[in-house]
Short mmCIF file of C-alpha atoms in Angstrom, two decimals:
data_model
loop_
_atom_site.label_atom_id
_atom_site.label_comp_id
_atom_site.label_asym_id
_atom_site.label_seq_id
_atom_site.Cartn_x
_atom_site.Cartn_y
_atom_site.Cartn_z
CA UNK A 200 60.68 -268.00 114.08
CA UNK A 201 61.69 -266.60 117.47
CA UNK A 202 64.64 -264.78 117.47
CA UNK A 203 67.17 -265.25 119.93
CA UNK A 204 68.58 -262.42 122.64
CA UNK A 205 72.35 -262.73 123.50
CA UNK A 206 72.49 -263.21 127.31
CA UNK A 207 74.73 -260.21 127.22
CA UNK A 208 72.03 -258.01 126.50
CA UNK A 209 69.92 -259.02 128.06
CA UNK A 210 72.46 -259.36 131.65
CA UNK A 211 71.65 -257.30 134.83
CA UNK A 212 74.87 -255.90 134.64
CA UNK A 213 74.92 -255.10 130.70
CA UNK A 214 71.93 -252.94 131.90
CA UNK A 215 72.73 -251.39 134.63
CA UNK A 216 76.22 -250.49 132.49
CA UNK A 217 73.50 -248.90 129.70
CA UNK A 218 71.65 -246.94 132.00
CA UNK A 219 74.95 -245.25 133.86
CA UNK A 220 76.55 -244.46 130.08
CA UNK A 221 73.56 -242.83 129.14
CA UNK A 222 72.47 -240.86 132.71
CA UNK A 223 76.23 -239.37 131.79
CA UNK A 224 76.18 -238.84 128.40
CA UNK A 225 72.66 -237.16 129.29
CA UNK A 226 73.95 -235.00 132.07
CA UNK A 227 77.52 -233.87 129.70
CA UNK A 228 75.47 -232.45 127.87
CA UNK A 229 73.01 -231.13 130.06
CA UNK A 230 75.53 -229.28 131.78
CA UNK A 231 77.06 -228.15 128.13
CA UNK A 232 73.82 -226.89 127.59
CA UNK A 233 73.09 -225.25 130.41
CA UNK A 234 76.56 -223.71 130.86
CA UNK A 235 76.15 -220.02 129.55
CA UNK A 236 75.60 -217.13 131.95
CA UNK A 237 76.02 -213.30 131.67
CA UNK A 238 77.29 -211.64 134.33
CA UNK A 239 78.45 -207.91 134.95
CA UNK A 240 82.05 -207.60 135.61
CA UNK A 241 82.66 -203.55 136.56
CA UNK A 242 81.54 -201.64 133.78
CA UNK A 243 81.57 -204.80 131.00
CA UNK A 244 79.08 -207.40 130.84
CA UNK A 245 80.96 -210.66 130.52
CA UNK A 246 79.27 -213.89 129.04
CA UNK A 247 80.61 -217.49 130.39
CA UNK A 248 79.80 -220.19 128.45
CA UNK A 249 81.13 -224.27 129.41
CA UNK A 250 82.54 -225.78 126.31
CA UNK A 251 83.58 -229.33 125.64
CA UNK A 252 87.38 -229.94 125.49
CA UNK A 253 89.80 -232.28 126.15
CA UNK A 254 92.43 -230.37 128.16
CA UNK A 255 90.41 -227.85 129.83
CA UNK A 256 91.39 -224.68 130.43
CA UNK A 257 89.80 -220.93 130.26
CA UNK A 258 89.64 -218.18 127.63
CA UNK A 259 89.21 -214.90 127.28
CA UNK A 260 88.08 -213.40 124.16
CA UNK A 261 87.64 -209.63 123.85
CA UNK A 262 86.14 -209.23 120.10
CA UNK A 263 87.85 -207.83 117.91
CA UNK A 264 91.51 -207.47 119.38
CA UNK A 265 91.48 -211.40 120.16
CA UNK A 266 91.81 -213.84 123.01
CA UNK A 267 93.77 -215.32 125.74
CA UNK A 268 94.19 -218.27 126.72
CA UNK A 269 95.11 -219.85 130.45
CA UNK A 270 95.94 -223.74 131.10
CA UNK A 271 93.76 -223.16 134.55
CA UNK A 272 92.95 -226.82 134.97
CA UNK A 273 92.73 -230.08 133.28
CA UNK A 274 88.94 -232.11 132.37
CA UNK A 275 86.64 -232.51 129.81
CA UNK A 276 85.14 -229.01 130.49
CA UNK A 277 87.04 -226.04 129.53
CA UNK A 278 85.50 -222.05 130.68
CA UNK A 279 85.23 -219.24 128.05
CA UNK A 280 84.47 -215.50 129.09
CA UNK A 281 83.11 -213.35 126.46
CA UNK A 282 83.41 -209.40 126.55
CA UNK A 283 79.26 -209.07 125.31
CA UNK A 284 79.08 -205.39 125.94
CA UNK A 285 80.17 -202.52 127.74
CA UNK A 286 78.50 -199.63 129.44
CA UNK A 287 80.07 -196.47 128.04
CA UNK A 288 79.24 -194.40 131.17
CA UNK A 289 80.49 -196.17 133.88
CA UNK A 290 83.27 -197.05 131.56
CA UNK A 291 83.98 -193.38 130.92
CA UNK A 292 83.86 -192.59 134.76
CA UNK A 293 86.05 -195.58 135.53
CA UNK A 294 88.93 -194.23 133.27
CA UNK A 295 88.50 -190.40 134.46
CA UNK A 296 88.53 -190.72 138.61
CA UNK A 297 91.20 -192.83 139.61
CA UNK A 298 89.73 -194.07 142.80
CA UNK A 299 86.71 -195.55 140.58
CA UNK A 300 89.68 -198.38 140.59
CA UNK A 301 90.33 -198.70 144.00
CA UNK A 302 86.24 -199.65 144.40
CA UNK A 303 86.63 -201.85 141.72
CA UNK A 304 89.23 -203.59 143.27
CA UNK A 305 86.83 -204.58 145.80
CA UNK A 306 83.93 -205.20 143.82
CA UNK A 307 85.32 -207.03 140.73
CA UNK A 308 86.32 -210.55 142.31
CA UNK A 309 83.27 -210.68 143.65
CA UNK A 310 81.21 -210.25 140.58
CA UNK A 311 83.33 -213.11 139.32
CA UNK A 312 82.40 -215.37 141.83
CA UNK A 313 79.25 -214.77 141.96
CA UNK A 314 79.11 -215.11 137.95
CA UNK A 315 81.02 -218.81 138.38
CA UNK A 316 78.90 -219.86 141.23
CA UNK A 317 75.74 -219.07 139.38
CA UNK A 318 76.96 -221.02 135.92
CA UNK A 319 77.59 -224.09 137.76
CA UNK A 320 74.84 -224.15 140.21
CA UNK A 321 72.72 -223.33 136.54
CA UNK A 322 74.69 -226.05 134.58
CA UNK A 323 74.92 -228.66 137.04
CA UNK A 324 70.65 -228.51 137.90
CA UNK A 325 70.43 -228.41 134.08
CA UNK A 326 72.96 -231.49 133.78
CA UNK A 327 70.89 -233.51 136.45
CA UNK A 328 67.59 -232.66 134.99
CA UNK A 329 68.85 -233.42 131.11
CA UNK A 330 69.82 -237.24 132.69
CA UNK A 331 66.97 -238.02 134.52
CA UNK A 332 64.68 -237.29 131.29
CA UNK A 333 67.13 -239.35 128.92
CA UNK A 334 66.95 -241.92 131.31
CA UNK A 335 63.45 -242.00 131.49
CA UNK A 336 62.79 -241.72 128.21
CA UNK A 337 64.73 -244.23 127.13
CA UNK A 338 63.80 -246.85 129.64
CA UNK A 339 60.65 -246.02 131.04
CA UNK A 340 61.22 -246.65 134.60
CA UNK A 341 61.66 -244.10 137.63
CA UNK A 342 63.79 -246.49 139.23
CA UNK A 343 66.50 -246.24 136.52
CA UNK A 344 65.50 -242.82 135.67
CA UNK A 345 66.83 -241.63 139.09
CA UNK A 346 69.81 -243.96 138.63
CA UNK A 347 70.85 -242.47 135.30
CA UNK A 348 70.68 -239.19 137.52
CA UNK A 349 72.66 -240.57 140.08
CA UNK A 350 75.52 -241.63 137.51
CA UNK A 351 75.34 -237.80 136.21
CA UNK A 352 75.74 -236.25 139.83
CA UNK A 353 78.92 -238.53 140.22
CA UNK A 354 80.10 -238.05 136.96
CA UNK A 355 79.43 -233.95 137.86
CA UNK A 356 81.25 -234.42 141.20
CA UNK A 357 84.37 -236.26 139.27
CA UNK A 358 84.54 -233.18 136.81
CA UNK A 359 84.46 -231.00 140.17
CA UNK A 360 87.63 -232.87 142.00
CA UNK A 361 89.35 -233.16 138.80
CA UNK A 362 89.43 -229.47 137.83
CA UNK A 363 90.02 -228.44 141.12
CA UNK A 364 93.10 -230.55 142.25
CA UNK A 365 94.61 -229.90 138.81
CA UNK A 366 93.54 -226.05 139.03
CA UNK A 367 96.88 -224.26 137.98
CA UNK A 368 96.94 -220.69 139.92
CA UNK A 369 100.05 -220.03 137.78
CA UNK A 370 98.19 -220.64 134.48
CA UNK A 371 97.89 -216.76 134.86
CA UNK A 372 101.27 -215.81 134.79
CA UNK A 373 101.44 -218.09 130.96
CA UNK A 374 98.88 -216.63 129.26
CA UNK A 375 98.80 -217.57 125.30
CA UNK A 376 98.09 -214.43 123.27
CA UNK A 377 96.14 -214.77 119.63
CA UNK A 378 94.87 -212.07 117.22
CA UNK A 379 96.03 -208.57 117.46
CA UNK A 380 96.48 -209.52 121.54
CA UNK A 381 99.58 -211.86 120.68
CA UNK A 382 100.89 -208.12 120.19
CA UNK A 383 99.48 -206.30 123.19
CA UNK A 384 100.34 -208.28 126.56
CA UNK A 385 100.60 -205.66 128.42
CA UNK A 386 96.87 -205.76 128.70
CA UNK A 387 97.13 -207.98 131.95
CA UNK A 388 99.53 -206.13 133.17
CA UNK A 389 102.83 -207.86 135.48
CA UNK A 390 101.53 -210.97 135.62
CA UNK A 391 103.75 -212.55 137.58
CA UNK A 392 102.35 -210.21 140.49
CA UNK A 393 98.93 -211.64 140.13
CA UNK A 394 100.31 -215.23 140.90
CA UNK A 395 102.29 -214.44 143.90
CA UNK A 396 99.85 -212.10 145.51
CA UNK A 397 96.12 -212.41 146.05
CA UNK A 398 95.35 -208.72 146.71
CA UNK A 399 97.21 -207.94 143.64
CA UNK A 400 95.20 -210.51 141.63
CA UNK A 401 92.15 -208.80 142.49
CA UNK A 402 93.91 -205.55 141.64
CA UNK A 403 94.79 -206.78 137.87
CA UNK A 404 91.80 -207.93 137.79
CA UNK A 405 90.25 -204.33 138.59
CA UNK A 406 93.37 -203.13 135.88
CA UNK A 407 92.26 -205.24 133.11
CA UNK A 408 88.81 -204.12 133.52
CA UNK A 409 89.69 -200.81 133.44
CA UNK A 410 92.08 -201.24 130.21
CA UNK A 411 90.02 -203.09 128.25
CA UNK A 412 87.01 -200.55 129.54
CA UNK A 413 89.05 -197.54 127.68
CA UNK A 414 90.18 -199.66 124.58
CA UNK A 415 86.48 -200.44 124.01
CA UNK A 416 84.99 -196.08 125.02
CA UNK A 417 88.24 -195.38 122.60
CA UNK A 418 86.90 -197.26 119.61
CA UNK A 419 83.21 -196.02 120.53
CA UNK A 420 83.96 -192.74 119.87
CA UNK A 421 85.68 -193.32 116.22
CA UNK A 422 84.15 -191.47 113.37
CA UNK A 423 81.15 -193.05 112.75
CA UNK A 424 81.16 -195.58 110.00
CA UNK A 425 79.69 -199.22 109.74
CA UNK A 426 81.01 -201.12 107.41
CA UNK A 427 78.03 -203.35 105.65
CA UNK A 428 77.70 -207.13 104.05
CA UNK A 429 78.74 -205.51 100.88
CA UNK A 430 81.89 -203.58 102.18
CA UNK A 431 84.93 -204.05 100.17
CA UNK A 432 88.06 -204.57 102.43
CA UNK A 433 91.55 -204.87 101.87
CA UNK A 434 93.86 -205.33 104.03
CA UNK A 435 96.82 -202.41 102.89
CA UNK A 436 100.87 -204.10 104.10
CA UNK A 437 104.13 -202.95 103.11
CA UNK A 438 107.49 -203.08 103.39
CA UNK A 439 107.80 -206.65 105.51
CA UNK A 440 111.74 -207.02 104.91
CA UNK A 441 111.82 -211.10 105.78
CA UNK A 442 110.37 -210.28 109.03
CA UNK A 443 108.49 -213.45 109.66
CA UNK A 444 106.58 -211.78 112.99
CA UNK A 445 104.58 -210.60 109.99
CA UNK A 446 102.77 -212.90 108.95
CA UNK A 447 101.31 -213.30 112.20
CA UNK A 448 99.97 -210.14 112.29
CA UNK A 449 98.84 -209.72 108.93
CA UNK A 450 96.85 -213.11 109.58
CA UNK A 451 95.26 -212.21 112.42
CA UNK A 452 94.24 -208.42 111.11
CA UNK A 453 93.08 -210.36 108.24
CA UNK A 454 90.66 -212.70 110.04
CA UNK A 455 89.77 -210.12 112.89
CA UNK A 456 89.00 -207.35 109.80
CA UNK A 457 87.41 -210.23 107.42
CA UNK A 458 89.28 -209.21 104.80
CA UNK A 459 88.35 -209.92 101.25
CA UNK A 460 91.66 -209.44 100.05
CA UNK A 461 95.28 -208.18 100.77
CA UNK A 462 97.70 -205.47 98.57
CA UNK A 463 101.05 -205.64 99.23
CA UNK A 464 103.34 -202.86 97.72
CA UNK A 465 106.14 -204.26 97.41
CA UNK A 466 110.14 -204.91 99.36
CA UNK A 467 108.26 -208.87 100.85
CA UNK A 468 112.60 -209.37 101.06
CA UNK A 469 115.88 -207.83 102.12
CA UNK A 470 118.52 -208.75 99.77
CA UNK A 471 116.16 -210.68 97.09
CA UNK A 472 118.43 -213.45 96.83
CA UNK A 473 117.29 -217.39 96.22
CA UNK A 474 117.66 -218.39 99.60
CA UNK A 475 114.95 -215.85 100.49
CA UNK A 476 112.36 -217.02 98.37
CA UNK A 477 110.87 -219.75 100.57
CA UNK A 478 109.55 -216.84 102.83
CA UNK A 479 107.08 -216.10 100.50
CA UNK A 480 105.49 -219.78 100.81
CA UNK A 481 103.22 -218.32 103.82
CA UNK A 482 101.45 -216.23 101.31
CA UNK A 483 99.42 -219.03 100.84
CA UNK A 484 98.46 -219.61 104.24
CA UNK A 485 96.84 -216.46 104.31
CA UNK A 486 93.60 -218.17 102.22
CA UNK A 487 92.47 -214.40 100.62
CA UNK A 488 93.62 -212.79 97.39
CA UNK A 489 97.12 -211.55 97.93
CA UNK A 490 97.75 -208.25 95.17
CA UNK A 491 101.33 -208.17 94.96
CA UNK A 492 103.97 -205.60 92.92
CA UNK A 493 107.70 -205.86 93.46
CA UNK A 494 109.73 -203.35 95.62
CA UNK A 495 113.42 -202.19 95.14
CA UNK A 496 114.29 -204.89 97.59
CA UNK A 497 112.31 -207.40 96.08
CA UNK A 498 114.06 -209.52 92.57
CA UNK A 499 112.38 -211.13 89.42
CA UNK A 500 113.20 -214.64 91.70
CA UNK A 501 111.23 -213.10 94.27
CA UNK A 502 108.36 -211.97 92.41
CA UNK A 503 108.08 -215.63 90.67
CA UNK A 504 108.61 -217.11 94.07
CA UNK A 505 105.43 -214.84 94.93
CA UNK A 506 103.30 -215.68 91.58
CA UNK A 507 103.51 -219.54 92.79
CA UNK A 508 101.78 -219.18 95.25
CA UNK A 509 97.94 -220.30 94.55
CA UNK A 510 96.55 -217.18 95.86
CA UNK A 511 98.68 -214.84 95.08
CA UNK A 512 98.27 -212.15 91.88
CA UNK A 513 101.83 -210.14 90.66
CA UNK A 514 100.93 -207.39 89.04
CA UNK A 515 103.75 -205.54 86.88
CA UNK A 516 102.35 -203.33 83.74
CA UNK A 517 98.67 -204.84 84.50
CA UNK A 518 95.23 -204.72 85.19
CA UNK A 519 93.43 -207.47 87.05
CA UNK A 520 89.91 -207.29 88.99
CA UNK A 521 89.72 -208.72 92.27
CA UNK A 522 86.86 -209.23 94.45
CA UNK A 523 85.03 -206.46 92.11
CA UNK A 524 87.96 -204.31 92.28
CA UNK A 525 90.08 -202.96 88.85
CA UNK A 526 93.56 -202.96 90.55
CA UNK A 527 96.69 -201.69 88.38
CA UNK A 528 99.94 -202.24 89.22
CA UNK A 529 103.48 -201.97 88.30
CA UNK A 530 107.02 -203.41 89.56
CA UNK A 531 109.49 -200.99 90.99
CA UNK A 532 112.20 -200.16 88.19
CA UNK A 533 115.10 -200.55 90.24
CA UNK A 534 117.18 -203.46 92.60
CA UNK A 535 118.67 -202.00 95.20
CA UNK A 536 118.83 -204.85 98.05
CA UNK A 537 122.37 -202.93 99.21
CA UNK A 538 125.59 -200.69 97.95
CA UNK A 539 127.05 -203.38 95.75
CA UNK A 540 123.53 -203.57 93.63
CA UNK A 541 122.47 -200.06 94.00
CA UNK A 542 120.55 -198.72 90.80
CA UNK A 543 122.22 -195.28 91.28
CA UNK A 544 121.23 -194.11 87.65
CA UNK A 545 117.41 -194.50 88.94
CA UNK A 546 117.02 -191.50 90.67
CA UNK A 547 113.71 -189.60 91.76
CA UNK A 548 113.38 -187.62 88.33
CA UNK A 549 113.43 -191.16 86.88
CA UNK A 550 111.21 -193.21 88.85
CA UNK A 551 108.89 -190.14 88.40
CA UNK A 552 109.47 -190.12 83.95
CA UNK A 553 108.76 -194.15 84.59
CA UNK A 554 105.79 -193.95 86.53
CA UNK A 555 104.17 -190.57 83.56
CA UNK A 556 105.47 -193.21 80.92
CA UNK A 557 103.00 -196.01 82.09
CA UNK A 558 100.33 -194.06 83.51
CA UNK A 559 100.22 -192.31 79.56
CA UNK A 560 99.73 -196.05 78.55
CA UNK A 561 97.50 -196.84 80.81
CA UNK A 562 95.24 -193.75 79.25
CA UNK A 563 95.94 -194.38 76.38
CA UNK A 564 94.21 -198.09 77.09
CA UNK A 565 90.73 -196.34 78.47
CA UNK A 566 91.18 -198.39 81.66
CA UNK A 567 90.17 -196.45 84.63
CA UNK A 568 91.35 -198.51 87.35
CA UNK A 569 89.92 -198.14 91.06
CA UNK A 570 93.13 -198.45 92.29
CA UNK A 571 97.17 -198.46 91.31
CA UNK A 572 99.49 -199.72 93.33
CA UNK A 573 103.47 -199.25 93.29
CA UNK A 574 105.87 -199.61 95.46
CA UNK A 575 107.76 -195.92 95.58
CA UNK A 576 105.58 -192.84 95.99
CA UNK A 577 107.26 -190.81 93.52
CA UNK A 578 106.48 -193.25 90.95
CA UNK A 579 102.56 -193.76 92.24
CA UNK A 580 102.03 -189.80 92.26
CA UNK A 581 102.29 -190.25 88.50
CA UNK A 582 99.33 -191.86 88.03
CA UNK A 583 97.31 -188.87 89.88
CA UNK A 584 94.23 -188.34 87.75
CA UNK A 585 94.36 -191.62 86.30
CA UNK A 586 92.76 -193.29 89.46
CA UNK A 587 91.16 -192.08 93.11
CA UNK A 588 93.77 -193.76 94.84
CA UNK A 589 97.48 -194.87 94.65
CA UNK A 590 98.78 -197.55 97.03
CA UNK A 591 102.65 -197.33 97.58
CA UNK A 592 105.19 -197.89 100.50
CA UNK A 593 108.94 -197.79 100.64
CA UNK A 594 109.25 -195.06 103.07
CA UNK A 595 108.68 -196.90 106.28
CA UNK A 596 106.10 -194.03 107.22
CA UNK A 597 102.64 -194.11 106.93
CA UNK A 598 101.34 -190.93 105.34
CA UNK A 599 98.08 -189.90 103.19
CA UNK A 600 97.51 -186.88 100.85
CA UNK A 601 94.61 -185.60 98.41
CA UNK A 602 96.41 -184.53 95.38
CA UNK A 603 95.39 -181.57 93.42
CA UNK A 604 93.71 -183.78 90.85
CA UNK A 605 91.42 -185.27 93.57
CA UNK A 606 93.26 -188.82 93.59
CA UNK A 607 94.10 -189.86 97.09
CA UNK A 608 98.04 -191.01 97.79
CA UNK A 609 98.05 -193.17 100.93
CA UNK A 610 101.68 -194.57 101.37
CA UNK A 611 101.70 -197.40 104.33
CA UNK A 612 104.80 -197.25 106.35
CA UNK A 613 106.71 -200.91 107.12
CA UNK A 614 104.39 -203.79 108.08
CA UNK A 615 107.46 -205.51 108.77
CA UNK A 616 109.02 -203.38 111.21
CA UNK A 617 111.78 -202.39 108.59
CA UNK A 618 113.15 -205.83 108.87
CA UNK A 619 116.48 -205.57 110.90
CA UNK A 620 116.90 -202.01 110.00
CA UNK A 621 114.00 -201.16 112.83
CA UNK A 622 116.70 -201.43 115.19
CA UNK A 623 119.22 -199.37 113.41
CA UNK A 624 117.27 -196.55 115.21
CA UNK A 625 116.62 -195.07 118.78
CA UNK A 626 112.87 -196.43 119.12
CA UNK A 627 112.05 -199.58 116.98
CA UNK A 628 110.27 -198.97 113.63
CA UNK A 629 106.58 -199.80 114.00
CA UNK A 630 104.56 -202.22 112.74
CA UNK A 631 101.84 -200.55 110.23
CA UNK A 632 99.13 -201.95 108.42
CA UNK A 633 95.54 -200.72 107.22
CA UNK A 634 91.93 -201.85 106.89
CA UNK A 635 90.69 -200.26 103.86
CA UNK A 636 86.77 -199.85 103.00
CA UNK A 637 85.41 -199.56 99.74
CA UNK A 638 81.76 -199.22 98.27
CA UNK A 639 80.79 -202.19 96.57
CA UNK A 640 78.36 -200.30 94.06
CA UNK A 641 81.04 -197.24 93.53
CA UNK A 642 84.29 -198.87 94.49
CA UNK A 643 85.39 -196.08 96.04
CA UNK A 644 87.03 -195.67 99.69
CA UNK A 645 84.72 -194.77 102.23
CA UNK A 646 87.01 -194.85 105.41
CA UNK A 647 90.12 -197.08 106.52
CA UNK A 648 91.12 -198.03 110.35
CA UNK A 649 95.07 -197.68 110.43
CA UNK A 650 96.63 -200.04 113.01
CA UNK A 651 99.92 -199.57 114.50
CA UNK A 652 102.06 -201.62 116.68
CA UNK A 653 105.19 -201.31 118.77
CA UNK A 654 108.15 -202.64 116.73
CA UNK A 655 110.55 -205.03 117.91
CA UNK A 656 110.80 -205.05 121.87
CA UNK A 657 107.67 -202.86 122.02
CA UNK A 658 104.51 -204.05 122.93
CA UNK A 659 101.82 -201.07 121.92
CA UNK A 660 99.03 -201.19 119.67
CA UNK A 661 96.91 -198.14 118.78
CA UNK A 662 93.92 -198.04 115.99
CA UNK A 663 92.77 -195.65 114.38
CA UNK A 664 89.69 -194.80 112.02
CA UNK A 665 89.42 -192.12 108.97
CA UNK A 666 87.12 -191.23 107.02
CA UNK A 667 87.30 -190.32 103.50
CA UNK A 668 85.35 -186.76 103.40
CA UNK A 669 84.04 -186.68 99.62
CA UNK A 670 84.19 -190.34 98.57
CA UNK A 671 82.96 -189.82 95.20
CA UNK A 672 84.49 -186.48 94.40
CA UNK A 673 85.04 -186.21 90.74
CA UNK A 674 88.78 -187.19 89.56
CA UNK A 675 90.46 -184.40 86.93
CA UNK A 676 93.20 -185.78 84.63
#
């Protein structure tokens, strides 16, 4: 029995409609495919790659500080520019002889263009090429071969007008900041100069360049350490005081770092009270192990608010491994949110007979952890002997110290800023975190990066890298 065609499939213009859907659908993503180019922009070599979207727009991504992001134009084609590598000498020269810039200047928009022309010209051949062979393919005619081809070139020449009469020159002057960027802005420079001038555009352009060419020779010349596939790393915070701008940062330094896990030590609030607790719900966005003891700031509300979270781990009198790590920690004795609740009788002599009383027990137990975390120094420097390294915070000043046992003290100052007490000050109380690095097969540190960022109304960010000099020196009680 013969079975019967619909007239609509078999229709001229059903057809015709079939071999224009796939000559575009062919040449989309020919020209996706053949959208990547590297190009040399000053002393940088800058990869541009066409990516499928449905708003457009261009990025800039300078691994591992983050990206930017600029609504240049609308279409189903957005632009990303990769930082790929850098060239250490002519960096080096660019940031020692100032009028290295003014050539730049001249040179730099040209390389861009040039870059931008060649990815198109590259993409579009590609695009036209990638149609003509689905078309043939599928049909097995010339005829609608080159017609699928024709369908692409219009559909490329749509995609042309569309991003051009939507192209937003002021897209610069926006730019949306994510990773440790979102802290750094300054890295473009005055913006709004770019926009209104075209000489200074190519001048910021030259500027940028030449920043990001001296944050990249900066972190070059760091002590040398790589950090393997078996690298331990936490993520070492502090201090945050309800400062929500937190999180952000400690999410980004998380992803950026690939963090396997994050130790807080302790004050997450100001005043401890109910109403606070909430804040600690974006612990859980934060999808690693989050090591948690309670600060003089913090109450027994908060730290329950904190243990409901589904990846968070309290510690208070405990040992718990995470990620291969033996972590100890203990809660801070006192509550001391302000005057009316200060613990006066809990003074330095006692935090210090608190901190020998559970570092005896913790002896006494054989547990050797690799690491004890508390939130007040004074307490932590109990436990020297016990472990190679305390974690603590509560001074708002990052600060590290071997102690005459061989146990390591590294106190992180306020990842928070201080909360609202950053402004009680002349300059704003910076933002500190730390990478930390530990062996896998030893667990001990091998090196940490400590970042720092301007606090509230600053816009600086500065990293730097340690190593640890004898990371498996022995440890006397």
């Amino acid at each position: 029995m013969t079975r019967r065609v619909s007239p609509f499939l078999t229709s001229r213009w059903t057809r015709l409609g079939l071999v224009i859907v796939i000559g575009l659908a062919g040449g989309y993503l020919g020209l996706l495919g053949g959208g990547r180019y590297v190009t040399p922009v000053g002393p940088t070599d800058v990869q541009l790659t066409l990516h499928p979207s449905l708003h457009g727009g261009t990025t800039l991504k300078l691994p591992p500080l983050g990206s930017l992001r600029l609504d240049t134009h609308e279409g189903p084609v957005s632009l990303e520019a990769r930082l790929t590598d850098l060239r250490p000498d002519q960096a080096k020269k660019l940031i020692e002889d100032d009028t290295e810039i003014d050539r730049l200047t001249d040179r730099i928009a040209g390389q861009i263009r040039h870059g931008l022309v060649e990815l198109f010209v590259r993409a579009a051949l590609i695009a036209l090429a990638a149609s003509f062979v689905a078309s043939l393919i599928l049909f097995r005619s010339w005829r609608r071969a080159l017609l699928g081809m024709t369908s692409a070139a219009v559909g490329l020449v749509a995609i042309s007008l569309l991003s051009w009469t939507t192209f937003n020159p002021q897209s610069i002057a926006e730019p949306r900041y994510t990773g440790l960027l979102a802290n750094a802005p300054q890295i473009v420079g005055n913006a709004q100069s770019i926009v209104e001038r075209f000489s200074a555009y190519r001048a910021q352009l030259a500027r940028l360049v030449g920043n990001v060419s001296e944050l990249y020779t900066t972190t070059s010349t760091l002590p040398t350490y790589e950090p393997d596939p078996s690298t331990i790393r936490v993520l070492d915070v502090s201090d945050i005081h309800l400062n929500p701008a937190a999180w952000n940062v400690i999410k980004s330094v998380s992803t950026q770092f690939k963090a396997d896990l994050i130790i807080d030590s302790g004050d997450l609030m100001d005043h401890g009270s109910k109403a606070e607790d909430k804040f600690a719900d974006s612990i859980s966005d934060l999808k690693v192990p989050y090591v948690y003891v309670r600060g003089n700031h913090d109450s027994m509300e908060t730290q329950k608010a904190v243990d409901r979270q589904k990846n968070a781990i309290v510690l208070d009198d405990e040992t718990r491994e995470v990620e291969g790590l033996r972590i100890y920690g203990v809660g801070d004795p006192r509550f001391t949110p302000d005057k009316s609740t200060r613990d006066d009788f809990v003074g330095a002599d006692q935090l210090r007979a608190e901190g020998q009383r559970y570092a005896a027990k913790l002896r006494a137990s054989g547990t050797t952890p690799d690491i004890v975390v508390t939130h007040d120094p004074t307490e932590g420097e109990a436990f020297s002997g016990v472990t190679p390294l305390i974690l603590a915070g509560h001074t708002h000043t990052r600060s590290t110290k071997l102690l005459p046992t061989g146990t390591r003290l590294f106190v992180q100052g306020s990842t928070g800023g201080a909360g609202l007490r950053g402004l009680e000050h002349e300059q704003p109380t910076p933002i500190e975190l730390s990478v930390l690095y530990f062996s896998r097969a030893t667990h001990r540190l091998q090196g940490w990066d400590d970042l720092r960022l301007g606090g509230l109304g600053l816009t600086s960010a500065q990293i730097e890298r340690h190593l640890e000099p004898d990371p498996d020196r022995t440890i006397r009680p």
